[in-house]
Coordinates of C-alpha atoms in Angstrom, one line a residue:
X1 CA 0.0 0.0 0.0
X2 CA 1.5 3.4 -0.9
X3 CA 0.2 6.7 0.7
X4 CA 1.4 10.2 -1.3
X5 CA 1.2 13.2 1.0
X6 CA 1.0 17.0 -0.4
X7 CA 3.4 19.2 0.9
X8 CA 3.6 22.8 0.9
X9 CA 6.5 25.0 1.1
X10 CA 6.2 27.9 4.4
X11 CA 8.1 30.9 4.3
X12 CA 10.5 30.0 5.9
X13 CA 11.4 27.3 3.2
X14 CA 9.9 24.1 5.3
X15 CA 7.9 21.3 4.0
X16 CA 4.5 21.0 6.1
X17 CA 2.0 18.8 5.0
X18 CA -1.2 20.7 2.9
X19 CA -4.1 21.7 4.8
X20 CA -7.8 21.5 3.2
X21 CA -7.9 25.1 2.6
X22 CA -4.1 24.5 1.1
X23 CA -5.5 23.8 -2.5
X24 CA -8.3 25.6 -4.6
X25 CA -10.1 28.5 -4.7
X26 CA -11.5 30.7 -2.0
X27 CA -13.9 33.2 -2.8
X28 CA -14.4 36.5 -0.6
X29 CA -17.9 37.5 -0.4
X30 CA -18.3 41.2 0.8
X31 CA -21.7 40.5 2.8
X32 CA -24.6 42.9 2.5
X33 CA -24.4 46.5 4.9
X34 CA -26.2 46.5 8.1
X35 CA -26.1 42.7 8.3
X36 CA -22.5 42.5 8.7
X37 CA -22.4 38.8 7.0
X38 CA -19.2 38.5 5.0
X39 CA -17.3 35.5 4.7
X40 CA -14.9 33.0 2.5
X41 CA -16.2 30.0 0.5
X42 CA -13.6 27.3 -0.5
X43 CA -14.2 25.6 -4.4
X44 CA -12.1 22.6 -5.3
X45 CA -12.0 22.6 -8.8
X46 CA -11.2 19.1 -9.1
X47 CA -14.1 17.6 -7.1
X48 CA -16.8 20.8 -7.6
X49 CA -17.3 20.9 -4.1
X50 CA -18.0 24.1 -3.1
X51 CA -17.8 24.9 1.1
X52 CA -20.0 27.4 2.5
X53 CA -18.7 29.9 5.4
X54 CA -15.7 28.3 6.3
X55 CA -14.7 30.6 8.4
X56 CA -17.7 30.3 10.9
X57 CA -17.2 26.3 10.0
X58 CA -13.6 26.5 11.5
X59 CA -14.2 28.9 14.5
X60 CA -17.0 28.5 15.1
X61 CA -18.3 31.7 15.3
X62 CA -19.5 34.2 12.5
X63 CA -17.2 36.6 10.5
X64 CA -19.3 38.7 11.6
X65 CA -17.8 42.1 9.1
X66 CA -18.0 43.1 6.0
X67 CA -15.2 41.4 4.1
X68 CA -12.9 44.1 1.9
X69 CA -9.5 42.3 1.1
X70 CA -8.0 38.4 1.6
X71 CA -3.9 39.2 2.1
X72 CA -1.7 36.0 2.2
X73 CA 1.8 36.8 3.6
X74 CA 4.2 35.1 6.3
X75 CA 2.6 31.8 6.8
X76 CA -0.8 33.8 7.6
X77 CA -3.9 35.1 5.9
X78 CA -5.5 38.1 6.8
X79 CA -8.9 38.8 6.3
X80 CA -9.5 42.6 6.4
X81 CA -13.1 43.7 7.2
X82 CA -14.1 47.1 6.3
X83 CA -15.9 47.2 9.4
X84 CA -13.3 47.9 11.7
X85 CA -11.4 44.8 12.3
X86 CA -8.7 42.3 10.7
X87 CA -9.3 38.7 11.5
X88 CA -5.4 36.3 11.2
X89 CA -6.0 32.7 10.5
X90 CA -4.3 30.0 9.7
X91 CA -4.3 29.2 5.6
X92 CA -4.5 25.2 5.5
X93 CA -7.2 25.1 8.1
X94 CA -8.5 28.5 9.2
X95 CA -8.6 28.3 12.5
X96 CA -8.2 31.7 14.0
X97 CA -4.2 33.0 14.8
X98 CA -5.3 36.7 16.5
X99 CA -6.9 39.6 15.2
X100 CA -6.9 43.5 15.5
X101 CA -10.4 44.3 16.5
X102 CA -9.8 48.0 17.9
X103 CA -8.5 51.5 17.2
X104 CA -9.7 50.5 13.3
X105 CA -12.5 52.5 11.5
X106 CA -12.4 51.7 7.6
X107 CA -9.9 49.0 7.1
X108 CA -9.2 48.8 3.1
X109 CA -5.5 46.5 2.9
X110 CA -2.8 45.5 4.4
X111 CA 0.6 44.4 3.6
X112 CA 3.8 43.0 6.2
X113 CA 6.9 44.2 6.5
X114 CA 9.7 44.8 9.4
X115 CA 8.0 42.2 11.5
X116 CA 4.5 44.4 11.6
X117 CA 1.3 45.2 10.3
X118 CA 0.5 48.0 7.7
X119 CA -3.6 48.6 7.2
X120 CA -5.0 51.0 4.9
X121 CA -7.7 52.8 6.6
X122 CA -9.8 55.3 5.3
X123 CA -10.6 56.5 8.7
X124 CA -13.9 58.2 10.0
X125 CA -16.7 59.9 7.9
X126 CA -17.2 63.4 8.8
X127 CA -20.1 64.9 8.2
X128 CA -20.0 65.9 4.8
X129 CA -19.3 62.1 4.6
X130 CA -15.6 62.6 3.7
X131 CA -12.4 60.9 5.0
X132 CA -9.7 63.4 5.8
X133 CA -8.3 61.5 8.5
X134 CA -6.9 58.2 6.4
X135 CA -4.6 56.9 7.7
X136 CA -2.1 53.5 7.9
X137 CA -2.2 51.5 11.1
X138 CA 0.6 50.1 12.6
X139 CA 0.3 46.9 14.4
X140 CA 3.9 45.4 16.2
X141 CA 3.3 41.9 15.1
X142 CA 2.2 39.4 12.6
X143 CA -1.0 37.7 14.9
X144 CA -2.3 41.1 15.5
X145 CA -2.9 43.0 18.7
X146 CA -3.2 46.5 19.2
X147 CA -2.5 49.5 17.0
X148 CA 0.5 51.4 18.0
X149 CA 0.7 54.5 15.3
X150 CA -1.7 55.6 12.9
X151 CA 0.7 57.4 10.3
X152 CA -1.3 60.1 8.3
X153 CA -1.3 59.5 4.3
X154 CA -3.7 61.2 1.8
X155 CA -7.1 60.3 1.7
X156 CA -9.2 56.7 0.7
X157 CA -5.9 54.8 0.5
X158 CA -6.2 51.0 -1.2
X159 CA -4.4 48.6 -2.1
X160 CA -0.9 48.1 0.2
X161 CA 2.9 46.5 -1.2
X162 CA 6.1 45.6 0.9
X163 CA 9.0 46.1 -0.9
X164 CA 12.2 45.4 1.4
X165 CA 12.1 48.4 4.4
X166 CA 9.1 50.0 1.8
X167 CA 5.7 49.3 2.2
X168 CA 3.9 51.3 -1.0
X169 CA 0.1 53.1 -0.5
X170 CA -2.2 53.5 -3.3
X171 CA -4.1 56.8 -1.8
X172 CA -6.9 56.6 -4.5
X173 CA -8.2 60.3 -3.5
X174 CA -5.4 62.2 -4.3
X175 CA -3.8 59.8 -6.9
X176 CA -0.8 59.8 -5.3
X177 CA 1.7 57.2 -4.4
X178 CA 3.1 57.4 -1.0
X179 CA 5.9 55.2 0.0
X180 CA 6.7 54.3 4.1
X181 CA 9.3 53.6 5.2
X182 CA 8.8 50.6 8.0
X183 CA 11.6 51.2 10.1
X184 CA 10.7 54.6 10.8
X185 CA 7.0 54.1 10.8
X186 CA 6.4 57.4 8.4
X187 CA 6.4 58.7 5.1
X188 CA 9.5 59.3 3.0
X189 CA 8.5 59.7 -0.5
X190 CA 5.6 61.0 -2.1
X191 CA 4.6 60.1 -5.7
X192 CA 1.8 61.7 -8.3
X193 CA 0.6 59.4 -10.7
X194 CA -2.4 59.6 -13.1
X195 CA -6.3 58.7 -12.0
X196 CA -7.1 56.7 -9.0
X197 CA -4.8 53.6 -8.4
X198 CA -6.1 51.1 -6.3
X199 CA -3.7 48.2 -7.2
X200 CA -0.7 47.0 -6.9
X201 CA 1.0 43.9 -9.2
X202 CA 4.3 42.5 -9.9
X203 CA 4.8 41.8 -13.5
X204 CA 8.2 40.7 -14.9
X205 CA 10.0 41.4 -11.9
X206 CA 8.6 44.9 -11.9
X207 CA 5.9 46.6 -9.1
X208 CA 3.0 48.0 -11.5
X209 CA -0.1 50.4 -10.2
X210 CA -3.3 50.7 -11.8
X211 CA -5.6 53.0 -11.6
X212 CA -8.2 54.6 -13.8
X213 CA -10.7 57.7 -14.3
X214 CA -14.2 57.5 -16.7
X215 CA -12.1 57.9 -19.4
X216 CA -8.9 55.7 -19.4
X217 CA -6.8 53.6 -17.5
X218 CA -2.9 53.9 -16.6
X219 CA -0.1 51.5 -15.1
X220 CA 2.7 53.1 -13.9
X221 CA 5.8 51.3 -13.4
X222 CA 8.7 51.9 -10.1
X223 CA 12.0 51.8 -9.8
X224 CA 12.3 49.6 -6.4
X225 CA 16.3 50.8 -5.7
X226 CA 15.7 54.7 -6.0
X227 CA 11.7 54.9 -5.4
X228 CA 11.0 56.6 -8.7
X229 CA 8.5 56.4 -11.8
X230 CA 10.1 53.7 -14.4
X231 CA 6.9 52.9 -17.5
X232 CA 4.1 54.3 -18.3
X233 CA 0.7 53.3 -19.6
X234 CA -2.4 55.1 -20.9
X235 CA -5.2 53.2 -22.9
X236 CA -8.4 54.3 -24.0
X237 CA -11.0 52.1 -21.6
X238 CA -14.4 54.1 -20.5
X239 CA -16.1 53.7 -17.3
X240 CA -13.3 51.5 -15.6
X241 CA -13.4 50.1 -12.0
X242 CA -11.1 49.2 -9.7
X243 CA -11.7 45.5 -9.9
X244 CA -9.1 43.8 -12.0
X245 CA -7.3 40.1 -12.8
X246 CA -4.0 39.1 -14.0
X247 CA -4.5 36.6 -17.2
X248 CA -2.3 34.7 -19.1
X249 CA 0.3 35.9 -22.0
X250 CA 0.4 39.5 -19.6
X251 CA -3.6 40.1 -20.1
X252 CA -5.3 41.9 -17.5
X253 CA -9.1 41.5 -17.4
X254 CA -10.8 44.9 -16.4
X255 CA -14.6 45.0 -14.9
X256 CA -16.5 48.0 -16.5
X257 CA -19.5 49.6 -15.4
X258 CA -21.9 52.5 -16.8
X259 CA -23.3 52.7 -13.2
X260 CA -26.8 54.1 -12.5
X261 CA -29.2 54.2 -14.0
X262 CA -28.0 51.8 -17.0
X263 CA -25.7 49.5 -15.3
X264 CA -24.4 48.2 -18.2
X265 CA -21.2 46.0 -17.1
X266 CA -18.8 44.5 -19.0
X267 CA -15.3 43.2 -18.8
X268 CA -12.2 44.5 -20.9
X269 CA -8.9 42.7 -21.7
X270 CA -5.5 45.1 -22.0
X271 CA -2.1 44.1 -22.2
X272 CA 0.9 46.2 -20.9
X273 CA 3.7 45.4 -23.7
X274 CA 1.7 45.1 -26.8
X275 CA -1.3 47.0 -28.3
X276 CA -4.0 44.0 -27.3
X277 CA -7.3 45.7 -26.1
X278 CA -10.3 43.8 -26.1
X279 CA -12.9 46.5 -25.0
X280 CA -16.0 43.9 -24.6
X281 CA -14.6 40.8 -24.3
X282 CA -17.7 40.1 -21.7
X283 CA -20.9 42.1 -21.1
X284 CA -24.3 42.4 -19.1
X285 CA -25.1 43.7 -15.7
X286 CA -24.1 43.4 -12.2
X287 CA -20.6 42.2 -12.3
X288 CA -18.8 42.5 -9.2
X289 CA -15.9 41.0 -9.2
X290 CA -13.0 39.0 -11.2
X291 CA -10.3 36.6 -10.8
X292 CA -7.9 34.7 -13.3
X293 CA -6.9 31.1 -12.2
X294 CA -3.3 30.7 -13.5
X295 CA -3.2 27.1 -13.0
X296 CA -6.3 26.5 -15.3
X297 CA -6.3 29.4 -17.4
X298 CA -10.1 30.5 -16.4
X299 CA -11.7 33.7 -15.8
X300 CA -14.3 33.9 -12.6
X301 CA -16.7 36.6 -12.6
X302 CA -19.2 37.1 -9.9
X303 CA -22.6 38.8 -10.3
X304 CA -23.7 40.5 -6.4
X305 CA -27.2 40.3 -8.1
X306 CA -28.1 43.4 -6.7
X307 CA -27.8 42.3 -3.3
X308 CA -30.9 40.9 -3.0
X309 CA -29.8 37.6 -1.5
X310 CA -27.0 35.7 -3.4
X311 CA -24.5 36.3 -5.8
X312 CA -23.6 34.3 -8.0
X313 CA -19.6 33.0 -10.2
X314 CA -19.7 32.1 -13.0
X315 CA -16.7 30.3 -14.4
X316 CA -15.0 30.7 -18.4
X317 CA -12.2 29.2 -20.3
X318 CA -10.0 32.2 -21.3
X319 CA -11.4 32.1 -25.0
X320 CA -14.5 32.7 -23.4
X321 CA -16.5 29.5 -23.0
X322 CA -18.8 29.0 -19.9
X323 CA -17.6 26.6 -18.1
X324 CA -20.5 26.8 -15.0
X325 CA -21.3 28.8 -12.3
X326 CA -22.3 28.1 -8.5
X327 CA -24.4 30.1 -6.1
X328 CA -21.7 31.8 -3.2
X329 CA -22.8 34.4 -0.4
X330 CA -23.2 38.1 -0.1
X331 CA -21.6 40.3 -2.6
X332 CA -18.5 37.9 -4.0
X333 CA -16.0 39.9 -4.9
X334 CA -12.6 38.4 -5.1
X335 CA -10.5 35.3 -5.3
X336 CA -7.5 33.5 -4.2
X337 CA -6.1 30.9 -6.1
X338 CA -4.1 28.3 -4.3

């Protein structure tokens, strides 16, 4: 009788045996406002078994949030509610490492470096509903705990990246790019760029930024020795959002919406080194989010149906085939693919 074990490699470069949640697909669902029901399903691909609210499953106990951002980094996934706390579990088998559950108001992001915890934060409305008090919380530890700084940075930033000592913030307001340096706990370098960027990805080596307005969409490469602009990207794509996937062959898949009252939605496909642009490759309404499966080569693009119960993925080969779909929970609006 042979037995064959999966192994995974940690950080720290040691073999552990694969958890359940180890392989697959887990898909964030945002929840619905007021009833604070985010929370992560788990798709095998392999089997079609979908898991409902595996997080309550493992813990249990509700999310209980609304769930903005799944960040895997140092043996440890973070699962960033915009409701004002960051729950730390463990990635095979989610059982709950710590959280940071105060001194957070609009938790957007978050990215490791120097031993600690960067979150984005938009910080408190005001009362012309504004945020002028964003900010980055600091957090002195990987399992969470209590906030130790807040370190000012323009307002609405998104999407966080840890560069060495640098951890870079996408402040989506004020399309800038402010870099911080983790050591010192405060900003060093400030950076405009064009539109709103909201994303940060690594492509060939090189730390990208997207961001968009209604009428195009930009990537703007950095420099990571001297903190400066490197290339520079502007195409022609109306009515972008922030919600984007890295494909195959360097295509990125782009959500686009008209918004009220139409709320027409499709999904564009661009490519940073040639002149590719697909400006419809999908359409219809309600799209919500979008995630690229490397492994497979497949597209997932979820439908919040209006937040009136459900939403729904939907699952195509990259040519554009359906492959199926499956009913998930409130709002699904990202993916990670294990």
């Amino acid at each position: 009788m042979f037995l064959v074990f999966a192994f995974a490699c940690s950080d720290s470069g040691e073999e552990k045996p694969l958890g359940k949640y180890d392989t697959g697909v887990l898909i964030m669902n945002e929840g619905n406002f007021g009833a604070n029901d985010g929370e992560v399903y788990h798709y095998d691909p392999a089997t079609e078994t979908l898991t409902a609210d595996i997080f309550e499953l493992e813990n249990s106990r509700p999310f209980a949030g609304l769930l903005e951002d799944m960040v895997l980094e140092q043996d440890r996934l973070y699962l960033v509610a915009n409701t004002g706390k960051v729950e730390i579990v463990n990635p095979g088998d989610f059982k709950s490492i710590g959280a940071v559950s105060a001194d957070l108001d609009q938790p957007r992001s978050l990215a490791t470096a120097s031993g600690k915890l960067f979150i984005s934060d938009y910080g408190p409305y005001n009362a012309s509903y504004a945020t002028p008090d964003s900010y980055i919380a600091v957090v002195s530890g990987l399992d969470g705990g209590a906030v130790s700084k807040k370190i000012e940075v323009s307002n609405k930033p998104e999407d966080l990246f840890a560069s060495g000592k640098y951890v870079f913030v996408a402040g989506s307001e004020e399309s800038q790019i402010e870099i911080i340096d983790s050591e010192k706990e405060e900003v060093v370098k400030t950076i405009e760029v064009s539109g709103r960027p909201v994303q940060f990805f690594e492509q060939k080596g090189d730390l990208w930024v997207y961001s968009y307005d209604s009428e195009h969409i930009y990537f703007q490469s950095f420099h990571l020795d001297n903190l400066t602009k490197k290339e520079f990207r502007e195409l022609p794509v109306a009515k972008a959002t922030g919600r984007i996937a890295l494909g195959e062959d360097l295509k990125i898949y782009i959500i686009t919406s008209s918004g009220w009252p139409e709320y027409q939605d499709g999904v564009a496909v661009v490519s940073l080194y040639d002149s590719t642009l697909i400006p419809a490759w999908k359409s219809g309404s309600g799209f919500y989010g979008i995630g690229y499966d490397q492994a497979r080569q497949e597209i997932y693009l979820t439908n919040a149906n209006g937040f009136q119960g459900n939403g729904t993925v939907t699952v195509f080969e990259k040519g554009g085939t359906e492959v199926g779909d499956m009913e998930v929970g409130r709002g699904p609006s990202g993916f990670l693919f294990r």
